[in-house]
Coordinates of C-alpha atoms in Angstrom, one line a residue:
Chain A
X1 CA 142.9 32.8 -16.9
X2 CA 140.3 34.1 -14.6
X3 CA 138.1 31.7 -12.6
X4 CA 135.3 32.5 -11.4
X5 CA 133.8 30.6 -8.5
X6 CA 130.4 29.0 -9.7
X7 CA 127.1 31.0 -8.6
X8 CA 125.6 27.6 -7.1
X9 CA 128.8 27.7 -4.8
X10 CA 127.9 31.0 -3.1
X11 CA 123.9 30.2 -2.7
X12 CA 125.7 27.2 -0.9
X13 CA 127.4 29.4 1.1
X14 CA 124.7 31.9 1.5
X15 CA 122.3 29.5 2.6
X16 CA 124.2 28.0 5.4
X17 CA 123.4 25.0 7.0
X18 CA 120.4 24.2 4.9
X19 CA 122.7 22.1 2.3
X20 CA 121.0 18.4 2.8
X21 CA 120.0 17.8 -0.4
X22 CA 117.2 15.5 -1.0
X23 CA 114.6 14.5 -3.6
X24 CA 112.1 12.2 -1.5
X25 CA 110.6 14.3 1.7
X26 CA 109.8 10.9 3.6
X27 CA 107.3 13.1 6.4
X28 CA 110.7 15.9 6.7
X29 CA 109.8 19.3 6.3
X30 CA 112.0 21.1 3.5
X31 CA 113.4 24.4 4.5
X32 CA 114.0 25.2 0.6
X33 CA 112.7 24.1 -2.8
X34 CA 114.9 23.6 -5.1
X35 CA 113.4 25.1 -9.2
X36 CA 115.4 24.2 -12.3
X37 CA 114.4 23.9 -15.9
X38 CA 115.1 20.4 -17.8
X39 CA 117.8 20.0 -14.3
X40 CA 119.8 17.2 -15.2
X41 CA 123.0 18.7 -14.8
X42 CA 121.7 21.2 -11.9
X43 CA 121.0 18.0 -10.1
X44 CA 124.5 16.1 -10.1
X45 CA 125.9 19.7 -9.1
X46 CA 124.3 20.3 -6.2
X47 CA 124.4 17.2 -5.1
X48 CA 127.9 16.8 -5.5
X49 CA 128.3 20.8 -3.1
X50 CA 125.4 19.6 -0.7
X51 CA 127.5 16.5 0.5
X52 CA 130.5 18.9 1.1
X53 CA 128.2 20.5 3.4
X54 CA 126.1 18.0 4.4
X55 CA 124.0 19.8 6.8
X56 CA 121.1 20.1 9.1
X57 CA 118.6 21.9 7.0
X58 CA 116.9 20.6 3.9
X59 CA 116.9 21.3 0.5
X60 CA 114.5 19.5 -1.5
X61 CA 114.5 19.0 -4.9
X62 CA 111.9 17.0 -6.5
X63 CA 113.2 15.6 -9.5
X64 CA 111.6 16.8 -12.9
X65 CA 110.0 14.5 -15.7
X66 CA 112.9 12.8 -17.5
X67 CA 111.2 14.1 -20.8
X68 CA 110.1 18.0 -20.0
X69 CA 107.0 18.7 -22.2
X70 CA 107.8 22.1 -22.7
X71 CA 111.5 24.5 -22.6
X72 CA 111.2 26.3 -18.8
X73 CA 113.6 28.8 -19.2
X74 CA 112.5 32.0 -16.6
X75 CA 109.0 29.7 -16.9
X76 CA 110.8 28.1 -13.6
X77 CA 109.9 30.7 -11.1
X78 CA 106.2 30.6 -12.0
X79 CA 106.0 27.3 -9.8
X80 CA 106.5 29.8 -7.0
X81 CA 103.0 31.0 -7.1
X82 CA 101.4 27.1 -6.2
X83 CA 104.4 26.4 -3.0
X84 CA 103.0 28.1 -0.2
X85 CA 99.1 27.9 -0.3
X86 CA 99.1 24.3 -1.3
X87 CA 102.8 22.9 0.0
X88 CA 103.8 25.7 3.2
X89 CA 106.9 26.1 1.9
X90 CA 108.1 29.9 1.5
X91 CA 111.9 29.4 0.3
X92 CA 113.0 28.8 -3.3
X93 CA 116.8 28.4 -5.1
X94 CA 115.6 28.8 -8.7
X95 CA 118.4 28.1 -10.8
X96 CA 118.1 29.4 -14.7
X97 CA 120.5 28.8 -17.2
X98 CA 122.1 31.8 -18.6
X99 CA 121.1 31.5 -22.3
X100 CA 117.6 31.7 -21.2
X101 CA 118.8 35.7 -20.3
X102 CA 120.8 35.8 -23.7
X103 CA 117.9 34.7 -25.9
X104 CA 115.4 37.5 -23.7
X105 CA 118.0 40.0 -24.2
X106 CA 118.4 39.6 -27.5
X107 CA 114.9 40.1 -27.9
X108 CA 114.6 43.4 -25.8
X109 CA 117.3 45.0 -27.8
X110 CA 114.8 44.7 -31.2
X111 CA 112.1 46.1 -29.0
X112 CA 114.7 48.7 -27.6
X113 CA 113.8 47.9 -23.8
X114 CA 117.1 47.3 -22.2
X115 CA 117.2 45.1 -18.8
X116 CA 120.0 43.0 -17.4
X117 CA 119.5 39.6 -15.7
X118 CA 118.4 40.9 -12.6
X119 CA 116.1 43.5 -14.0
X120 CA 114.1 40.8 -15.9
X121 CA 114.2 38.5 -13.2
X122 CA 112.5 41.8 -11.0
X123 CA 110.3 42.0 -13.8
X124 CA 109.4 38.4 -14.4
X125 CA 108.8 38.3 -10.7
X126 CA 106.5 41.1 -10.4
X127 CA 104.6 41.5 -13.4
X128 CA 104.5 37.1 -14.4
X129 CA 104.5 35.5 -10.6
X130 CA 102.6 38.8 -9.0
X131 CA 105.1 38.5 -6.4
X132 CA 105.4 42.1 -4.3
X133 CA 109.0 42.4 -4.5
X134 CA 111.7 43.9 -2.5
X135 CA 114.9 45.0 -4.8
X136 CA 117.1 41.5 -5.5
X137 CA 120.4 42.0 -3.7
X138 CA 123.5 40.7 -4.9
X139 CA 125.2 37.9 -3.7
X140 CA 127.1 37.1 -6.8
X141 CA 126.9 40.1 -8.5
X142 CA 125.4 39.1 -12.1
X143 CA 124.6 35.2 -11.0
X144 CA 123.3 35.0 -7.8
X145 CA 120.7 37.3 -5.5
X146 CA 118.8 37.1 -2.5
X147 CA 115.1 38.7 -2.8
X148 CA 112.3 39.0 -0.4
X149 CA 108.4 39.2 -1.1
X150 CA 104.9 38.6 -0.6
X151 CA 102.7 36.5 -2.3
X152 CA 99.3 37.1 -0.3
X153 CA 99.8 36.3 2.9
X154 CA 103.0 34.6 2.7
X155 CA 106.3 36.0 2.9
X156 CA 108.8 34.5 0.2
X157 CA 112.3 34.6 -0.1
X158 CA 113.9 33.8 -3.4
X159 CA 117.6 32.9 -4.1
X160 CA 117.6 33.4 -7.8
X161 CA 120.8 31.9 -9.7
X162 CA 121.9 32.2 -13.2
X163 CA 123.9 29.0 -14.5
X164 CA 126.9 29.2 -16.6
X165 CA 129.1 32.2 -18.1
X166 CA 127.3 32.2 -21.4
X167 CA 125.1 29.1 -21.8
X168 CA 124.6 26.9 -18.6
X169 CA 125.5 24.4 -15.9
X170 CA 128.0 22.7 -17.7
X171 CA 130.0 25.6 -17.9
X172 CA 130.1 25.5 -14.2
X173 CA 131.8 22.3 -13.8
X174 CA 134.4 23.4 -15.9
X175 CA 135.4 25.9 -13.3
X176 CA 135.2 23.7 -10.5
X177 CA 137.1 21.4 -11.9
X178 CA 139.8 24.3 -12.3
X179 CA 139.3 25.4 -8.6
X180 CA 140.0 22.1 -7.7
X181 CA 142.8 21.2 -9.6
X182 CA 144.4 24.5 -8.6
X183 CA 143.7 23.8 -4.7
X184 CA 145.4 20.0 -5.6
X185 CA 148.5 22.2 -7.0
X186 CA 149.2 24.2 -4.1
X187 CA 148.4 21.5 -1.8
X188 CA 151.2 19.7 -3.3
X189 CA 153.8 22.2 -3.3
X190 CA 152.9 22.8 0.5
Chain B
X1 CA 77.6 15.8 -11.5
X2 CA 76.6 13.0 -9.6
X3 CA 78.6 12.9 -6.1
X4 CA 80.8 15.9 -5.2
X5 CA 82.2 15.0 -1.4
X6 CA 83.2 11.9 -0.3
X7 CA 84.8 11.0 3.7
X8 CA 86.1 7.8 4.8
X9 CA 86.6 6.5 8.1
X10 CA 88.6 3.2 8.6
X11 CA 88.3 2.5 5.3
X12 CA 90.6 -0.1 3.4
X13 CA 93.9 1.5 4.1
X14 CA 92.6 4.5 5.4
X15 CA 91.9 5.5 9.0
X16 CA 90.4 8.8 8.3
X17 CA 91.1 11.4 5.9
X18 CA 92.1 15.1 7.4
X19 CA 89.0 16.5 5.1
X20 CA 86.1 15.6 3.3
X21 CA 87.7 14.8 -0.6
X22 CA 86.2 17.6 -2.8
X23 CA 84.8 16.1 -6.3
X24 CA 84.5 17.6 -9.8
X25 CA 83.5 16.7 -13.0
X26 CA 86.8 15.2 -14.1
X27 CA 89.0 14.4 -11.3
X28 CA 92.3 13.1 -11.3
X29 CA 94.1 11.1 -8.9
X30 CA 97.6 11.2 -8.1
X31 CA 99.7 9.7 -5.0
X32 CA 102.5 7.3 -4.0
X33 CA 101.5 4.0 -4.2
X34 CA 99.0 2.5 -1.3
X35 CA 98.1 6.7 -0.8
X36 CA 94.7 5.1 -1.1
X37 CA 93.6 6.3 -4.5
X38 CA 92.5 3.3 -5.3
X39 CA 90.0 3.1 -1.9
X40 CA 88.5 6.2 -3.2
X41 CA 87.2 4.8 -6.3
X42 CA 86.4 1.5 -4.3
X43 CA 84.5 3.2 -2.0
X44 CA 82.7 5.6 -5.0
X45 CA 81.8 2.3 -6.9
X46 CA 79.3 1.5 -3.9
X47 CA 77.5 3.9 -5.3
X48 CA 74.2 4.2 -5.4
X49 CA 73.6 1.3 -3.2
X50 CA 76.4 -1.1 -2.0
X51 CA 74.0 -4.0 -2.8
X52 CA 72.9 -3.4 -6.3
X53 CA 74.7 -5.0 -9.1
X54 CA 77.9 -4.7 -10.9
X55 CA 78.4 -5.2 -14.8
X56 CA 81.3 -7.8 -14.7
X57 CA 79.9 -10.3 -12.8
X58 CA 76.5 -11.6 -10.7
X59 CA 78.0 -9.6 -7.6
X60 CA 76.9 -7.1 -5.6
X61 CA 79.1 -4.0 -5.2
X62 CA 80.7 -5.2 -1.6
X63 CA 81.3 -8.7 -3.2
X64 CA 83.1 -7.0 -6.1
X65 CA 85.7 -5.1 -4.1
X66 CA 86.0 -7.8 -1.8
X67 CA 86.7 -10.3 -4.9
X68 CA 89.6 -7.9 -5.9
X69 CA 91.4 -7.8 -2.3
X70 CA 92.1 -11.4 -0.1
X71 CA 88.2 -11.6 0.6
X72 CA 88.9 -10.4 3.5
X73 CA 86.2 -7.7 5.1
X74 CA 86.8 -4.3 3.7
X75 CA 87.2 -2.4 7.0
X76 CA 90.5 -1.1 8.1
X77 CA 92.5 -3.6 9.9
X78 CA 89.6 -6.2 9.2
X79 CA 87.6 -5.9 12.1
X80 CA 85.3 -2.6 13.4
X81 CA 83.4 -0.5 11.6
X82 CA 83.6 1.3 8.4
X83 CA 81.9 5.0 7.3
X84 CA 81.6 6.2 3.7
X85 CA 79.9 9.7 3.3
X86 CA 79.1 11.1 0.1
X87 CA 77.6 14.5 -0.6
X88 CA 75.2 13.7 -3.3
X89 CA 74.2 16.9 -5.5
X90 CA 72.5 15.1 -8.8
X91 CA 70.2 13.5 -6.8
X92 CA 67.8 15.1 -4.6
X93 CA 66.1 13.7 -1.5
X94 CA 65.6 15.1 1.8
X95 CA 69.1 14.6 2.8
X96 CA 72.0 15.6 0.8
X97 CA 74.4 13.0 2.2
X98 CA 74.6 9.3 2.0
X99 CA 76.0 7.0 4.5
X100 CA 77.5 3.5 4.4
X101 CA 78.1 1.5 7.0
X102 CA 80.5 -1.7 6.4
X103 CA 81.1 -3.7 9.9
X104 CA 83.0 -6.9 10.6
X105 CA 83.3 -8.3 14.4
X106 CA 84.9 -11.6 14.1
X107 CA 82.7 -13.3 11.6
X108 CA 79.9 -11.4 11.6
X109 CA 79.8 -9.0 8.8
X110 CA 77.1 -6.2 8.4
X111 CA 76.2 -3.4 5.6
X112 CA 74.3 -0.4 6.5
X113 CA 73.2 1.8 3.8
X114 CA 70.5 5.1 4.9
X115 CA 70.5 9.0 3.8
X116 CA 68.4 9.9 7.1
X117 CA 69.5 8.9 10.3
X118 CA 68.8 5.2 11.8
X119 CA 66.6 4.5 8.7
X120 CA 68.2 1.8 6.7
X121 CA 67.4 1.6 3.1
X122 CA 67.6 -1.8 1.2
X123 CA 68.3 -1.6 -2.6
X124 CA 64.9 -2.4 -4.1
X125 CA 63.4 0.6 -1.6
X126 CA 66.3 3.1 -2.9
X127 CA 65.7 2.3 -6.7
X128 CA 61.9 2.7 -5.5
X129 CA 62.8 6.4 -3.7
X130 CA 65.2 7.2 -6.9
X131 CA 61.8 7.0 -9.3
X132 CA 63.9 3.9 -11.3
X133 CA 63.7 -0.2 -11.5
X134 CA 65.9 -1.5 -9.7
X135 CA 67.8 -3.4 -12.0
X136 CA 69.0 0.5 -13.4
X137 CA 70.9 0.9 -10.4
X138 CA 74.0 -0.7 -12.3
X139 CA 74.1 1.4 -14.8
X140 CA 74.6 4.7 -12.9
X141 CA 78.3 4.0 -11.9
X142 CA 80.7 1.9 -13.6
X143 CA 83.8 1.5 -11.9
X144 CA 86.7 0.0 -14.0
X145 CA 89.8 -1.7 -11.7
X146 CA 93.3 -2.2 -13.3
X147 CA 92.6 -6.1 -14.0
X148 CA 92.6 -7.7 -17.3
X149 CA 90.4 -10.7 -15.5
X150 CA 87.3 -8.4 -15.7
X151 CA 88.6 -6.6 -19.0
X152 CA 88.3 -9.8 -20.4
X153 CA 84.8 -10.9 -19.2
X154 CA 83.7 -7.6 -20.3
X155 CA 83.3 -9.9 -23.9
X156 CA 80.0 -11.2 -22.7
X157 CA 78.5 -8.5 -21.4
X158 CA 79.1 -6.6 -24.9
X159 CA 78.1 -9.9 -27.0
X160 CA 74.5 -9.4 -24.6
X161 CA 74.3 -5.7 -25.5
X162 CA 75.0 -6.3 -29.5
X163 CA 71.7 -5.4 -30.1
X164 CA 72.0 -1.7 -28.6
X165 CA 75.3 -1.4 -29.6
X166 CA 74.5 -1.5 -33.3
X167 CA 71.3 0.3 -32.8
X168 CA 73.5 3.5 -31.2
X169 CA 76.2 2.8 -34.1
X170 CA 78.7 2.8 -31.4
X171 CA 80.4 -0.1 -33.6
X172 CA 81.1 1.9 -35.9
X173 CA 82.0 5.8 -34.2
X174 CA 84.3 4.0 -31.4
X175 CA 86.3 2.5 -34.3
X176 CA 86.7 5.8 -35.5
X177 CA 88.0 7.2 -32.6
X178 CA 90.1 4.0 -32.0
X179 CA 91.6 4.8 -35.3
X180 CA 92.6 8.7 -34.2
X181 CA 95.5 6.7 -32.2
X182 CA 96.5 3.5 -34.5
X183 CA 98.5 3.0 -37.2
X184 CA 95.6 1.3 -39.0
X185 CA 92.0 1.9 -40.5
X186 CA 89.4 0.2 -38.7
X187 CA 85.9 0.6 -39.9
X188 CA 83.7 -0.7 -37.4
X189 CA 83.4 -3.4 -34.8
X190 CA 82.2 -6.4 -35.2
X191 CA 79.9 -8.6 -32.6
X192 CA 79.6 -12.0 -34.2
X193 CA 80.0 -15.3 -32.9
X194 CA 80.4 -14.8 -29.3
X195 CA 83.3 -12.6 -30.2
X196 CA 84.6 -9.4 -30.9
X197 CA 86.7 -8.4 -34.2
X198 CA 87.3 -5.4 -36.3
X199 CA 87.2 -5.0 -40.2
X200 CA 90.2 -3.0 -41.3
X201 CA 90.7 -2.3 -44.5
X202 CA 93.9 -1.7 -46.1
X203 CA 95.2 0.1 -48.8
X204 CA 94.7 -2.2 -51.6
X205 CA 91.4 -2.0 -50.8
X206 CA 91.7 -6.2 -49.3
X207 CA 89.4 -6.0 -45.7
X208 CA 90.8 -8.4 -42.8
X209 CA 89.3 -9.7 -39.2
X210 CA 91.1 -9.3 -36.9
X211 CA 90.0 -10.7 -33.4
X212 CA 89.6 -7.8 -30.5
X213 CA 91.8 -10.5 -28.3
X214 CA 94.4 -10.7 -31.1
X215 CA 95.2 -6.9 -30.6
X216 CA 97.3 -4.9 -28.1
X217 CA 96.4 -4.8 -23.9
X218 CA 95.4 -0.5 -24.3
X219 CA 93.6 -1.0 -27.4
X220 CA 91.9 -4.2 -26.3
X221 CA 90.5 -2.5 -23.2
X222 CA 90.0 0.9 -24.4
X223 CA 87.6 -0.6 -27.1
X224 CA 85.5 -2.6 -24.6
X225 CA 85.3 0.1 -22.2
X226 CA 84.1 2.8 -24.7
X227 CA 81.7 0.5 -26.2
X228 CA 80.3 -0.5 -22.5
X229 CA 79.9 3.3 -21.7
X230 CA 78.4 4.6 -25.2
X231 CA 75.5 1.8 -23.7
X232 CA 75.1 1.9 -20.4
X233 CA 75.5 6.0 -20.2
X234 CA 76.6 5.9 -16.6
X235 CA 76.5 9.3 -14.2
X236 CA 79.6 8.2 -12.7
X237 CA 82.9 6.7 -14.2
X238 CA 85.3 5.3 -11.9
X239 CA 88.5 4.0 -13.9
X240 CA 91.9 3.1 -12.0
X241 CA 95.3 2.9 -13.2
X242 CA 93.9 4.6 -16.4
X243 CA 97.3 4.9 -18.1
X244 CA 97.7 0.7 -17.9
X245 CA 98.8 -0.5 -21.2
X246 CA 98.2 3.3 -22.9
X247 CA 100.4 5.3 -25.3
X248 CA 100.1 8.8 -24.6
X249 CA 98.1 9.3 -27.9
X250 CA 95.7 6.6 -26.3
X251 CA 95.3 8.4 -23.8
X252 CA 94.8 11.2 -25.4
X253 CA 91.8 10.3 -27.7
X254 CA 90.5 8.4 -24.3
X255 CA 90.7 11.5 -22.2
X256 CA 89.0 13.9 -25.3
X257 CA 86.2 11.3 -25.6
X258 CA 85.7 11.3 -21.9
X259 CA 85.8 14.6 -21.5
X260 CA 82.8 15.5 -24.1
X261 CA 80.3 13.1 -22.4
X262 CA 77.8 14.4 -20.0
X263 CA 79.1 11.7 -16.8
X264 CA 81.1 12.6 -14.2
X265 CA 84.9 10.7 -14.1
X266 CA 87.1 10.2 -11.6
X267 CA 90.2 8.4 -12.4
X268 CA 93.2 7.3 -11.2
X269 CA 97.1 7.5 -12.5
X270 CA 100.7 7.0 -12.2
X271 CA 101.5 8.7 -15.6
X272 CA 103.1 12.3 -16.8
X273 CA 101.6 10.9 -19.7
X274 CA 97.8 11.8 -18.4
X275 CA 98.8 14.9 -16.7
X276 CA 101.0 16.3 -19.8
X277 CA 97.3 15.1 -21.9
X278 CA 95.0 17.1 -19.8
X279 CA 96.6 20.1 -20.6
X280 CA 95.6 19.6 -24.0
X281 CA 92.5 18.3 -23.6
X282 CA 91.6 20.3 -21.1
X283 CA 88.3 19.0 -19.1
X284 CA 85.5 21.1 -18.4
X285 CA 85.5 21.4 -14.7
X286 CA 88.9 19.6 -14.0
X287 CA 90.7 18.9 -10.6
X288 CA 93.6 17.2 -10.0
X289 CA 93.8 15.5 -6.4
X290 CA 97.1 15.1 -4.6
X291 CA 97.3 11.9 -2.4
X292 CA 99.9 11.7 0.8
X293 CA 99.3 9.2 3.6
X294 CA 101.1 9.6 7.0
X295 CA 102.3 7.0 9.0
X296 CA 99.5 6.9 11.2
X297 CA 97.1 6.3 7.8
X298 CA 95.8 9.6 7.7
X299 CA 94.8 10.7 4.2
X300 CA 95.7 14.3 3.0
X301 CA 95.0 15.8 0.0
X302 CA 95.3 19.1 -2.0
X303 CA 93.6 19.9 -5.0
X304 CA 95.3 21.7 -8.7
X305 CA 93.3 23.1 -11.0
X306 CA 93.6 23.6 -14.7
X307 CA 95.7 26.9 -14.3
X308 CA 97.9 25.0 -11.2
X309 CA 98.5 22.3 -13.3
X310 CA 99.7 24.3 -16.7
X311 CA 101.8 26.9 -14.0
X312 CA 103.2 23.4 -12.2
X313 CA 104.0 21.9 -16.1
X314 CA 105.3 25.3 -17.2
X315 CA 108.4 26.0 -14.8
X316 CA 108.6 22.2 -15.7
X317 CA 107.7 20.5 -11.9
X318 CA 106.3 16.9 -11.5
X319 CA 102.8 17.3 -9.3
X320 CA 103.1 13.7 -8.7
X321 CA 106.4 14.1 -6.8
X322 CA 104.8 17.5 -5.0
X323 CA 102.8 15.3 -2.6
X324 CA 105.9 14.7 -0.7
X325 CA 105.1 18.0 0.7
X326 CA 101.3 17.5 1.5
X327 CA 101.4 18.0 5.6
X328 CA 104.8 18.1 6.4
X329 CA 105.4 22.1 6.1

């Protein structure tokens, strides 16, 4: 069996030493905002990679209502557009959960315009957010991207990441749990 | 609209705010706790003159506020000088902005109250330069705290207006409304007896009494405070910790039925409850106000509007938690 090394784990990576994960500023500047949809899951798992880490940087996550009015789904990065006139903050790791990308596909293929994740998130970024994009380049080919734009006056950048193989987050524990089990198994025979 | 600008200087818990707080027809409140929401409204209720009357109880405006706190004087850290300026725009005089003046050395105590420079303006001479009697002053803001002390002696003021209640048939339309969020069938409100009680009918056609006292906290106060307003027909509507004691379809009805009056509101709130219900209601003329205070007691705000709200809700983001942000980027 293949395994696949969760998306969130190479935005980790990508992102350095901003890994401090925290959901209460307390007068600290953030140095990224962290977007998810209903987030429950998102939360324990990047919590769980950010103390791994446990860097200088922060990433800040405010906790969403317990009870989400409405289903976010690619609706996520459209809190983009209120960060950086009202809050200064210019850098965003927007998690989306991959069914979110099923369901939208499924759609396109009635109204025969064909996109893959990264096209719609292009698209949902340009056409929804009004964002002046630069071409998403892969980090995690088909999960995870770094993007750069403008939004007015302020330059962005955007670490989109898809959740999950076919549905979302939870799938990702499963393969960490694998990772780790298989690290525990060679450790041992070491 | 009545008031649309309001700046504090040493003020309650405030020492200053970073700008001038921006008003609009329906503004919402949110912050931490002790962000100093509730010294906004404070200082709004001083409105039109920090001397005239209140509704609740034979104080004066000052006395009011200071009855809800220790008693102790109202300036920051109890002893200088206080500054309230509003930017007035329903009510024109020669100057647009009003000035209050709350100082406290020791145990002498002063209140200052002028719209032009060094000319001090007592309450009579204000309703006077208003065009109104004096004892209308009361009546054009209405400021409602979280306290179920003055929620309950709300009972006699209503039992004294009976008379123009029934004449305005507000006994009858707020039971209506009341009934938009209850499980029950209320048909009007009755004012009998030094008490209040509603007639609800049930199915088998049988009619009870209930006493207003007897029912739940939210509908007990909502009931009082709609009737109070249908009367009085304020400018200005100044209600903290409007969620207390609500459910959201409370809140609801309360926020449609404030939002179709011609007053201004500014309220306060802790709930998702009220911020998810705007977005259905959707107030003319809404703005949501975000409250941080530094360390030092500087207050900082940033408005939403409608649109920032619904794109905040959408992509599923809590604006209360987003004033974590306010002047730390």
């Amino acid at each position: 069996m293949q395994i696949r090394t969760p998306a969130s784990l190479w935005m980790l990576w990508e992102l350095g030493d901003a890994v401090r994960l925290v959901n209460e500023l307390k007068g600290n500047a953030a140095d990224h905002v962290v977007l998810t949809g209903d987030g429950k899951a998102d939360a324990e798992v990047l919590k769980a990679l950010c103390i791994r880490y446990n860097g200088k940087g922060i990433i800040w996550y405010p906790k969403p209502p317990m009870k989400g009015r409405r289903i976010s789904g690619l609706g996520v990065f459209k809190a983009i557009k209120i960060y950086p006139g009202k809050y200064h903050l210019y850098n965003f790791l927007v998690l989306v959960d991959r069914e979110h990308f099923i369901e939208r596909m499924m759609d396109r293929r009635r109204d025969r315009k064909k996109r893959d994740e990264k096209g719609m998130i292009e698209e949902y970024l340009t056409n929804v957010v009004q964002i002046k994009l630069s071409p998403l380049k892969d980090i995690s080919p088909g999960s995870a991207w770094r993007a750069s734009g403008a939004l007015g006056p302020h330059k962005l950048r955007i670490y989109p990441v898809i959740m999950g193989k076919k549905k979302a987050m939870e799938e990702e524990f499963a393969s960490l749990l694998i990772l780790e089990r298989d690290k525990l198994k060679l450790t041992t025979r070491d | 609209m009545f008031v649309n600008q309001l700046d504090i200087k040493e003020f309650r818990g405030i020492k200053k705010c970073s700008e001038p707080i921006p008003l609009t027809g329906f503004t919402v409140l949110i912050g931490r706790n002790n962000s100093g929401k509730s010294a906004i409204l404070e200082a709004l209720s001083f409105l039109p003159h920090p001397m005239s009357r209140v509704h609740f109880r034979d104080r004066d405006k000052i006395g009011f506020v200071k009855d809800l706190h220790s008693g102790k004087p109202l300036v920051y850290g109890y002893s200088g000088t206080a500054e309230i300026t509003f930017k007035m725009s329903a009510i024109k005089l020669d100057e647009e902005e009003w000035h209050i003046k709350l100082s406290s050395y020791g145990k002498t105590e002063g209140i200052e109250f002028y719209y032009q420079k060094d000319s001090t303006v007592d309450a009579s001479n204000w309703a006077t330069l208003l065009g109104i009697e004096k004892n209308k002053l009361e009546n054009m803001v209405v400021f409602l705290p979280n306290d179920t002390e003055i929620i309950k002696e709300l009972d006699t003021k209503l039992m004294r207006m009976k008379d123009q209640i029934m004449k305005l048939g507000a006994h009858v339309s707020v039971a209506k409304h009341i009934n938009e969020c209850v499980d029950d069938d209320f048909t009007e409100i009755l004012l009998e007896s030094h008490q209040l009680s509603l007639r609800k009918e049930l199915p088998d056609g049988n009619v009870f009494y209930i006493q207003l006292n007897d029912l739940g906290d939210g509908i007990k106060k909502a009931i009082k405070i709609m009737l109070l307003l249908e009367v009085i027909k304020p400018d200005l509507v100044l209600i903290d910790d409007f969620e207390a004691s609500a459910h959201p379809g409370l809140i609801g009805m309360l926020l449609k039925w404030l939002s179709k009056k011609k007053w201004q509101v500014v309220l306060s709130t802790h709930s998702i409850d009220v911020l998810y219900q705007l977005l259905e209601v959707r107030p003319e003329d809404l703005s949501i106000l975000q409250f941080r205070k530094t360390e030092d007691d500087i207050q900082i705000h940033e408005t939403l509007t409608l649109d920032d709200l619904e794109a905040l809700i959408d992509a599923n983001q809590d604006p209360r938690l987003l004033v974590d942000a306010l002047g730390v980027g």
